[in-house]
Short mmCIF file of C-alpha atoms in Angstrom, two decimals:
data_model
loop_
_atom_site.label_atom_id
_atom_site.label_comp_id
_atom_site.label_asym_id
_atom_site.label_seq_id
_atom_site.Cartn_x
_atom_site.Cartn_y
_atom_site.Cartn_z
CA MET A 209 -8.27 23.11 -36.27
CA ASN A 210 -11.54 21.54 -34.88
CA PRO A 211 -11.14 19.62 -31.55
CA PRO A 212 -12.03 15.91 -31.63
CA LYS A 213 -15.57 15.11 -30.58
CA ASN A 214 -14.30 12.12 -28.72
CA ILE A 215 -11.28 12.82 -26.60
CA ARG A 216 -8.98 9.93 -26.50
CA THR A 217 -6.71 9.49 -23.28
CA LEU A 218 -3.96 6.94 -22.74
CA ILE A 219 -3.35 6.21 -19.04
CA LEU A 220 0.15 4.80 -18.29
CA ILE A 221 0.72 3.07 -14.75
CA ASP A 222 3.20 0.54 -13.31
CA THR A 223 1.21 -1.41 -10.87
CA ALA A 224 0.69 -5.07 -10.12
CA ARG A 225 -1.78 -4.69 -7.12
CA ILE A 226 -5.02 -2.62 -6.96
CA GLY A 227 -3.67 0.28 -4.62
CA GLY A 228 -4.83 3.96 -4.46
CA PRO A 229 -3.92 5.01 -8.01
CA GLY A 230 -5.32 1.79 -9.57
CA LYS A 231 -8.58 2.15 -7.76
CA GLY A 232 -8.75 5.75 -9.07
CA ILE A 233 -8.18 4.66 -12.66
CA LEU A 234 -10.92 1.92 -12.41
CA GLN A 235 -13.26 4.60 -11.00
CA LEU A 236 -12.56 6.74 -14.02
CA LEU A 237 -13.12 3.95 -16.38
CA ASP A 238 -16.46 2.93 -14.76
CA THR A 239 -17.94 6.48 -14.55
CA VAL A 240 -16.71 8.32 -17.70
CA CYS A 241 -19.07 9.32 -20.48
CA HIS A 242 -17.95 7.03 -23.30
CA ALA A 243 -19.71 9.12 -25.88
CA GLN A 244 -17.34 11.98 -25.36
CA HIS A 245 -14.20 10.30 -23.98
CA SER A 246 -12.29 7.12 -24.92
CA ILE A 247 -9.92 6.04 -22.14
CA GLN A 248 -7.43 3.18 -22.54
CA VAL A 249 -4.99 1.86 -20.01
CA ALA A 250 -1.52 0.79 -20.75
CA THR A 251 0.55 -1.05 -17.84
CA PHE A 252 3.59 -3.05 -17.40
CA GLN A 253 3.96 -6.93 -17.04
CA SER A 254 6.82 -9.23 -16.39
CA ALA A 255 7.09 -11.67 -19.30
CA ARG A 256 7.95 -14.44 -16.85
CA HIS A 257 4.74 -13.94 -14.66
CA LYS A 258 1.12 -14.39 -14.96
CA SER A 259 -1.24 -11.44 -15.46
CA SER A 260 -1.15 -9.06 -12.57
CA GLU A 261 -4.17 -8.39 -10.21
CA PHE A 262 -4.74 -4.93 -11.79
CA ILE A 263 -4.67 -6.43 -15.40
CA GLN A 264 -7.08 -9.15 -14.35
CA GLU A 265 -9.37 -6.67 -12.78
CA LEU A 266 -9.39 -4.47 -15.89
CA GLU A 267 -10.18 -7.48 -18.10
CA LYS A 268 -13.06 -8.65 -15.59
CA ARG A 269 -14.61 -5.13 -16.05
CA GLY A 270 -14.53 -5.45 -19.82
CA HIS A 271 -11.55 -3.27 -20.48
CA THR A 272 -8.51 -4.54 -22.67
CA PRO A 273 -5.23 -3.05 -21.45
CA ILE A 274 -2.08 -2.37 -23.40
CA VAL A 275 0.34 -4.59 -21.75
CA LEU A 276 4.11 -3.59 -21.95
CA TYR A 277 5.96 -6.85 -21.34
CA GLU A 278 9.33 -6.61 -19.74
CA ARG A 279 11.87 -9.31 -20.17
CA SER A 280 14.22 -7.78 -17.39
CA ARG A 281 14.39 -4.66 -15.23
CA PHE A 282 16.20 -2.63 -17.80
CA ASP A 283 14.48 -3.84 -20.90
CA THR A 284 14.20 -1.14 -23.52
CA LEU A 285 11.53 -2.88 -25.65
CA PRO A 286 8.57 -1.45 -23.40
CA ILE A 287 9.63 2.12 -24.24
CA LYS A 288 9.85 1.24 -27.88
CA LYS A 289 6.34 -0.28 -27.81
CA PHE A 290 4.94 2.59 -25.91
CA ARG A 291 6.28 5.16 -28.28
CA GLU A 292 4.91 3.18 -31.18
CA VAL A 293 1.54 3.10 -29.51
CA LEU A 294 1.63 6.92 -29.22
CA LEU A 295 2.88 7.35 -32.70
CA SER A 296 -0.27 5.54 -34.06
CA GLY A 297 -2.12 8.81 -33.59
CA LYS A 298 -4.87 7.25 -31.72
CA TYR A 299 -4.51 9.45 -28.65
CA ASP A 300 -4.89 13.13 -27.76
CA ILE A 301 -3.60 12.83 -24.27
CA VAL A 302 -1.18 10.61 -22.31
CA GLN A 303 -1.78 10.45 -18.50
CA SER A 304 0.98 9.11 -16.30
CA HIS A 305 0.96 7.67 -12.77
CA GLY A 306 4.26 7.28 -10.89
CA TYR A 307 7.85 7.72 -11.46
CA LYS A 308 8.22 5.09 -14.27
CA ALA A 309 5.34 6.14 -16.07
CA HIS A 310 6.38 9.88 -15.94
CA LEU A 311 9.88 8.62 -17.31
CA TYR A 312 8.29 6.88 -20.15
CA ALA A 313 5.91 9.71 -21.10
CA ARG A 314 8.85 12.22 -21.08
CA ILE A 315 11.00 9.94 -23.31
CA ALA A 316 8.20 9.25 -25.69
CA ARG A 317 7.25 12.94 -26.01
CA ILE A 318 10.72 13.59 -27.62
CA ARG A 319 9.20 12.28 -30.90
CA VAL A 320 5.52 12.46 -30.33
CA PRO A 321 3.57 15.50 -30.21
CA ILE A 322 0.89 14.69 -27.52
CA ILE A 323 -0.52 16.38 -24.39
CA TRP A 324 0.94 15.06 -21.26
CA ILE A 325 -0.77 15.13 -17.75
CA ALA A 326 1.46 13.88 -14.85
CA VAL A 327 -0.41 12.69 -11.87
CA LEU A 328 1.05 12.88 -8.44
CA ASN A 329 -0.39 10.36 -5.99
CA GLY A 330 2.14 10.66 -3.19
CA TRP A 331 5.18 8.73 -2.28
CA THR A 332 6.68 6.22 0.18
CA ALA A 333 10.20 6.70 1.56
CA GLU A 334 11.02 3.12 2.75
CA ASN A 335 14.68 2.91 1.39
CA LEU A 336 17.39 4.79 -0.60
CA GLN A 337 16.26 3.27 -3.93
CA VAL A 338 12.75 4.68 -3.44
CA ARG A 339 14.18 8.17 -2.51
CA GLY A 340 16.11 7.85 -5.82
CA TYR A 341 12.75 7.39 -7.66
CA HIS A 342 11.67 10.62 -6.02
CA LEU A 343 14.55 12.56 -7.43
CA LEU A 344 13.78 11.09 -10.90
CA ASP A 345 10.28 12.44 -10.53
CA ARG A 346 11.57 15.88 -9.79
CA LEU A 347 13.64 15.84 -13.06
CA ASN A 348 10.74 14.62 -15.20
CA ILE A 349 7.42 16.16 -14.12
CA PRO A 350 8.58 19.82 -15.11
CA TYR A 351 8.21 18.67 -18.60
CA ALA A 352 4.49 17.86 -18.40
CA ASP A 353 1.81 20.14 -20.04
CA ASN A 354 -0.28 19.86 -16.82
CA ILE A 355 0.16 18.27 -13.38
CA VAL A 356 -2.73 16.74 -11.27
CA ALA A 357 -1.98 16.48 -7.50
CA VAL A 358 -4.41 14.54 -5.31
CA SER A 359 -3.96 16.79 -2.26
CA ARG A 360 -3.19 20.43 -1.57
CA GLU A 361 0.06 19.28 0.08
CA LEU A 362 1.26 17.62 -3.21
CA GLY A 363 0.02 20.60 -5.11
CA ASP A 364 2.43 22.73 -3.23
CA TYR A 365 5.20 20.45 -3.81
CA ALA A 366 4.53 20.34 -7.47
CA ARG A 367 4.54 24.13 -7.57
CA ARG A 368 8.02 24.14 -6.11
CA VAL A 369 9.33 21.42 -8.54
CA ALA A 370 7.62 22.63 -11.65
CA LYS A 371 7.16 26.31 -11.27
CA ASP A 372 5.83 27.11 -14.80
CA ILE A 373 3.60 24.14 -15.10
CA PRO A 374 -0.38 24.44 -14.59
CA ILE A 375 -1.42 22.43 -11.51
CA ASN A 376 -4.88 21.05 -10.66
CA VAL A 377 -5.74 19.50 -7.42
CA ILE A 378 -8.15 16.57 -7.72
CA PRO A 379 -8.77 14.61 -4.61
CA ASN A 380 -9.24 10.86 -4.63
CA ALA A 381 -12.85 9.50 -4.46
CA VAL A 382 -14.43 6.41 -2.87
CA GLU A 383 -17.69 4.54 -3.36
CA TYR A 384 -20.15 5.05 -0.62
CA LYS A 385 -20.58 1.86 1.38
CA GLU A 386 -23.80 0.54 2.84
CA SER A 387 -22.05 -1.55 5.44
CA ALA A 388 -22.93 -1.60 9.12
CA ILE A 389 -21.41 0.98 11.42
CA GLN A 390 -19.28 -0.38 14.19
CA HIS A 391 -19.78 1.69 17.29
CA GLN A 392 -18.26 0.05 20.23
CA GLY A 393 -17.14 2.48 22.84
CA ASN A 394 -17.60 3.43 26.28
CA GLY A 395 -14.87 1.32 27.73
CA CYS A 396 -15.71 -1.78 25.65
CA ARG A 397 -13.27 -4.65 26.53
CA ASN A 398 -12.38 -5.71 22.94
CA PHE A 399 -11.54 -2.53 20.95
CA ARG A 400 -10.06 -3.49 17.57
CA LEU A 401 -7.88 -0.90 15.92
CA GLY A 402 -6.60 -1.10 12.41
CA ILE A 403 -3.68 0.66 10.60
CA ILE A 404 -3.63 0.04 6.82
CA GLY A 405 -1.04 0.88 4.26
CA ARG A 406 2.35 0.29 3.18
CA LEU A 407 4.94 -0.68 5.90
CA SER A 408 7.29 2.31 5.39
CA HIS A 409 8.53 5.06 7.64
CA GLU A 410 6.18 7.88 6.65
CA LYS A 411 2.97 5.81 7.77
CA GLY A 412 3.81 6.10 11.50
CA HIS A 413 3.69 2.47 12.61
CA ARG A 414 6.44 3.03 15.10
CA LEU A 415 4.73 5.90 16.71
CA LEU A 416 1.51 3.77 17.16
CA PHE A 417 3.35 0.90 18.54
CA GLN A 418 5.14 3.21 21.08
CA ALA A 419 1.52 4.53 22.14
CA LEU A 420 0.13 0.99 22.40
CA LYS A 421 2.97 0.02 24.69
CA SER A 422 1.99 2.75 27.23
CA LEU A 423 -1.65 1.55 26.88
CA ASN A 424 -0.69 -1.90 28.21
CA ARG A 425 -1.29 -0.90 31.86
CA PHE A 426 -4.86 0.32 31.30
CA PRO A 427 -7.72 -2.00 31.91
CA PHE A 428 -9.45 -2.01 28.52
CA GLN A 429 -8.52 -4.68 26.01
CA PHE A 430 -7.21 -3.28 22.60
CA PHE A 431 -6.05 -5.28 19.55
CA LEU A 432 -4.50 -4.02 16.40
CA ASP A 433 -4.50 -5.38 12.87
CA VAL A 434 -1.56 -4.22 10.83
CA VAL A 435 -2.74 -4.41 7.15
CA GLY A 436 0.10 -4.06 4.25
CA GLU A 437 3.44 -5.11 3.37
CA GLY A 438 6.74 -3.23 2.81
CA GLY A 439 10.41 -2.88 3.58
CA CYS A 440 10.05 -2.06 7.25
CA TYR A 441 8.26 -5.28 8.11
CA ASP A 442 11.15 -6.83 10.03
CA GLU A 443 11.77 -3.78 12.05
CA LEU A 444 8.19 -3.44 12.93
CA LEU A 445 7.89 -6.99 13.90
CA GLY A 446 10.91 -6.53 16.16
CA MET A 447 9.30 -3.44 17.85
CA VAL A 448 6.27 -5.62 18.58
CA ARG A 449 8.08 -8.26 20.23
CA HIS A 450 10.39 -5.78 22.24
CA PHE A 451 7.34 -3.89 23.69
CA GLY A 452 5.63 -7.26 24.53
CA LEU A 453 2.60 -6.58 22.16
CA GLU A 454 2.62 -10.16 20.47
CA LYS A 455 -0.74 -10.95 21.78
CA ARG A 456 -2.09 -7.59 20.85
CA VAL A 457 -0.90 -7.03 17.24
CA ARG A 458 -1.48 -9.06 14.14
CA PHE A 459 0.42 -8.53 10.91
CA LEU A 460 -2.11 -9.48 8.08
CA GLY A 461 0.00 -8.61 5.14
CA TYR A 462 -1.55 -7.50 1.84
CA GLN A 463 -5.27 -7.91 1.73
CA LYS A 464 -7.21 -7.66 -1.52
CA ASN A 465 -10.68 -7.38 0.14
CA LEU A 466 -10.44 -4.47 2.52
CA ASP A 467 -14.23 -4.23 2.86
CA VAL A 468 -13.96 -7.35 5.24
CA ILE A 469 -11.26 -5.58 7.22
CA TYR A 470 -13.08 -2.35 7.61
CA ARG A 471 -16.20 -4.20 8.89
CA SER A 472 -14.16 -5.80 11.65
CA LEU A 473 -12.70 -2.61 13.13
CA ASN A 474 -13.85 -0.17 15.72
CA LEU A 475 -11.13 2.51 14.84
CA VAL A 476 -8.69 3.13 12.04
CA VAL A 477 -5.44 4.94 13.13
CA MET A 478 -3.48 6.99 10.70
CA PRO A 479 -0.38 8.28 12.56
CA SER A 480 1.27 9.36 9.22
CA LEU A 481 4.16 11.85 8.90
CA HIS A 482 2.79 12.93 5.60
CA GLU A 483 0.21 11.76 3.10
CA GLY A 484 -1.28 12.37 -0.33
CA SER A 485 -5.03 12.16 -0.69
CA PRO A 486 -5.25 9.06 1.59
CA ASN A 487 -7.69 6.31 0.21
CA VAL A 488 -7.66 4.50 3.60
CA LEU A 489 -9.13 7.65 5.27
CA LEU A 490 -11.95 8.04 2.68
CA GLU A 491 -12.64 4.14 2.67
CA ALA A 492 -12.80 4.16 6.47
CA MET A 493 -15.22 7.02 6.53
CA SER A 494 -17.29 5.61 3.83
CA HIS A 495 -17.67 2.28 5.95
CA GLY A 496 -18.54 4.34 8.89
CA VAL A 497 -15.32 3.35 10.91
CA PRO A 498 -14.12 6.24 13.06
CA VAL A 499 -10.54 7.47 12.14
CA LEU A 500 -8.00 8.92 14.38
CA GLY A 501 -5.38 10.72 12.34
CA ALA A 502 -2.38 12.84 12.68
CA ASN A 503 -3.01 16.58 12.54
CA ILE A 504 -1.21 17.00 9.18
CA SER A 505 -2.79 19.02 6.14
CA SER A 506 -3.91 16.11 4.08
CA LEU A 507 -5.73 14.62 6.99
CA SER A 508 -6.97 17.66 8.92
CA SER A 509 -8.39 19.21 5.71
CA ILE A 510 -11.13 16.32 5.79
CA ILE A 511 -11.34 15.39 9.60
CA ARG A 512 -13.06 17.72 11.83
CA ASN A 513 -11.94 16.76 15.32
CA ARG A 514 -14.53 14.96 17.19
CA GLU A 515 -17.25 15.80 14.61
CA ASN A 516 -16.55 13.36 11.84
CA GLY A 517 -13.22 11.84 13.27
CA PHE A 518 -10.53 12.41 15.70
CA LEU A 519 -7.12 14.20 15.47
CA PHE A 520 -3.99 14.05 17.57
CA GLU A 521 -0.75 16.20 17.39
CA ALA A 522 1.36 14.81 14.65
CA GLY A 523 4.59 12.89 16.15
CA ASN A 524 3.26 13.10 19.81
CA VAL A 525 3.24 9.71 21.45
CA ASP A 526 1.62 10.84 24.66
CA ASN A 527 -1.20 12.82 22.82
CA LEU A 528 -1.86 9.63 20.62
CA SER A 529 -1.98 7.47 23.60
CA ASP A 530 -4.38 9.97 25.36
CA GLU A 531 -6.66 10.12 22.34
CA LEU A 532 -6.88 6.37 22.06
CA ARG A 533 -7.98 6.14 25.77
CA PHE A 534 -10.42 8.88 25.26
CA ILE A 535 -11.98 7.23 22.15
CA SER A 536 -12.38 3.98 23.95
CA THR A 537 -14.57 5.78 26.47
CA VAL A 538 -16.79 7.57 24.08
CA PRO A 539 -20.48 6.49 24.38
CA SER A 540 -21.63 4.28 21.50
CA ASP A 541 -24.31 6.73 20.37
CA ARG A 542 -21.67 9.51 20.06
CA LEU A 543 -19.45 7.25 18.04
CA ARG A 544 -22.24 6.50 15.70
CA CYS A 545 -23.11 10.08 15.14
CA ILE A 546 -19.49 10.76 14.26
CA SER A 547 -19.53 7.76 11.83
CA LEU A 548 -22.76 9.15 10.28
CA ASN A 549 -21.24 12.66 9.83
CA ALA A 550 -18.19 10.97 8.15
CA ARG A 551 -20.29 8.99 5.77
CA ASP A 552 -22.37 12.00 4.93
CA GLN A 553 -19.25 13.93 3.91
CA ILE A 554 -18.01 11.03 1.75
CA ARG A 555 -21.41 10.95 -0.12
CA ARG A 556 -21.33 14.85 -0.49
CA ASP A 557 -17.75 15.67 -1.23
CA PHE A 558 -15.96 12.40 -2.62
CA ALA A 559 -18.11 10.68 -5.16
CA PRO A 560 -16.19 9.04 -8.01
CA SER A 561 -18.46 10.79 -10.35
CA MET A 562 -17.37 14.08 -9.08
CA ARG A 563 -13.60 13.28 -9.52
CA THR A 564 -14.37 11.91 -13.03
CA LYS A 565 -15.95 15.20 -14.11
CA ARG A 566 -12.92 17.10 -12.93
CA PHE A 567 -10.65 15.07 -14.96
CA THR A 568 -12.78 15.03 -18.15
CA ASP A 569 -13.21 18.94 -17.70
CA LEU A 570 -9.35 19.12 -17.68
CA TYR A 571 -9.09 16.88 -20.61
CA GLN A 572 -11.48 19.14 -22.67
CA ARG A 573 -9.77 22.25 -21.58
CA LEU A 574 -6.31 20.86 -22.62
CA VAL A 575 -7.36 19.40 -25.98
CA TYR A 576 -9.54 22.51 -26.91
CA SER A 577 -6.71 24.85 -26.16
CA ASP A 578 -4.25 22.70 -28.01
CA SER A 579 -6.70 22.80 -31.06
CA ASN A 580 -7.01 26.49 -30.98
CA GLU A 581 -3.27 27.05 -30.79
CA LYS A 582 -2.98 24.86 -33.95
#
């Protein structure tokens, strides 16, 4: 059987906001060769609410998503509609992002012979419910035809969970930014830090607040912007008050336009316990903002300490404090050199076009292989 000239992929994702996975999908749509690949997005939407930020952005860019409307949390109509979409025969591949999309893909595959790619973007672990979703993922992804992990760490996890499934590591990508490089250092008296991401345990906010508490006795002035929302907000706000950091720390909540945030910062701090392929790291580097990250594999595989960023020993409050003090004294010209190195790496290794080619090459291999078997 001859393979199709135009490979048709349906991407399924459950997201209202444009987070890391959503950004990756938008990049894929913007950079794919439409003569060879046809990509459609399906997503969920509450029947009681207006179109989500993600749906609005898709439509703004000229893409018409398939919207699976939900009347309630346990509504079965979306899975019926999704199965009907696949039964139409319009698609060669279904690509799922997130536990809910993986579940839908697995259920739909019971009746629909279609190639399934499950994409692992990483997880949060903020409460028991979310950890239950992780367990659901472990049960579903072994039924995929192929798994894409956005980092080696997630790839290793996938190999443990789905031992017989082919796994590809395709890192996230980011647009190169031409914004001005912030390079205050050398003991500047208004050093603005940022921590960006969901307010959940694995992001390491607690560790950073503990480190900042110990810096209160030093002369330089630091300020921290906390960007993001999540289940740990009340606990983290309580820590800030307990440590007397109210005048130093601002909680900015969810911010749609992160470009403005990055341009205001002198340093992005990533004290994470674990990460997937962190968009925040790539975005900060693209903007020329130095990053201080925990020495975990997903960060240390990109950050070369004191060459294109900074590393500290993961989980070590004292080492984090020491590195923050050190960075505040680094001369401006040295910080600028580190920022330029980071931007060069983004332009060289993490362009969206490179990521798109990895995906389309995978699509072609899977569809051609499936056609040959038939």
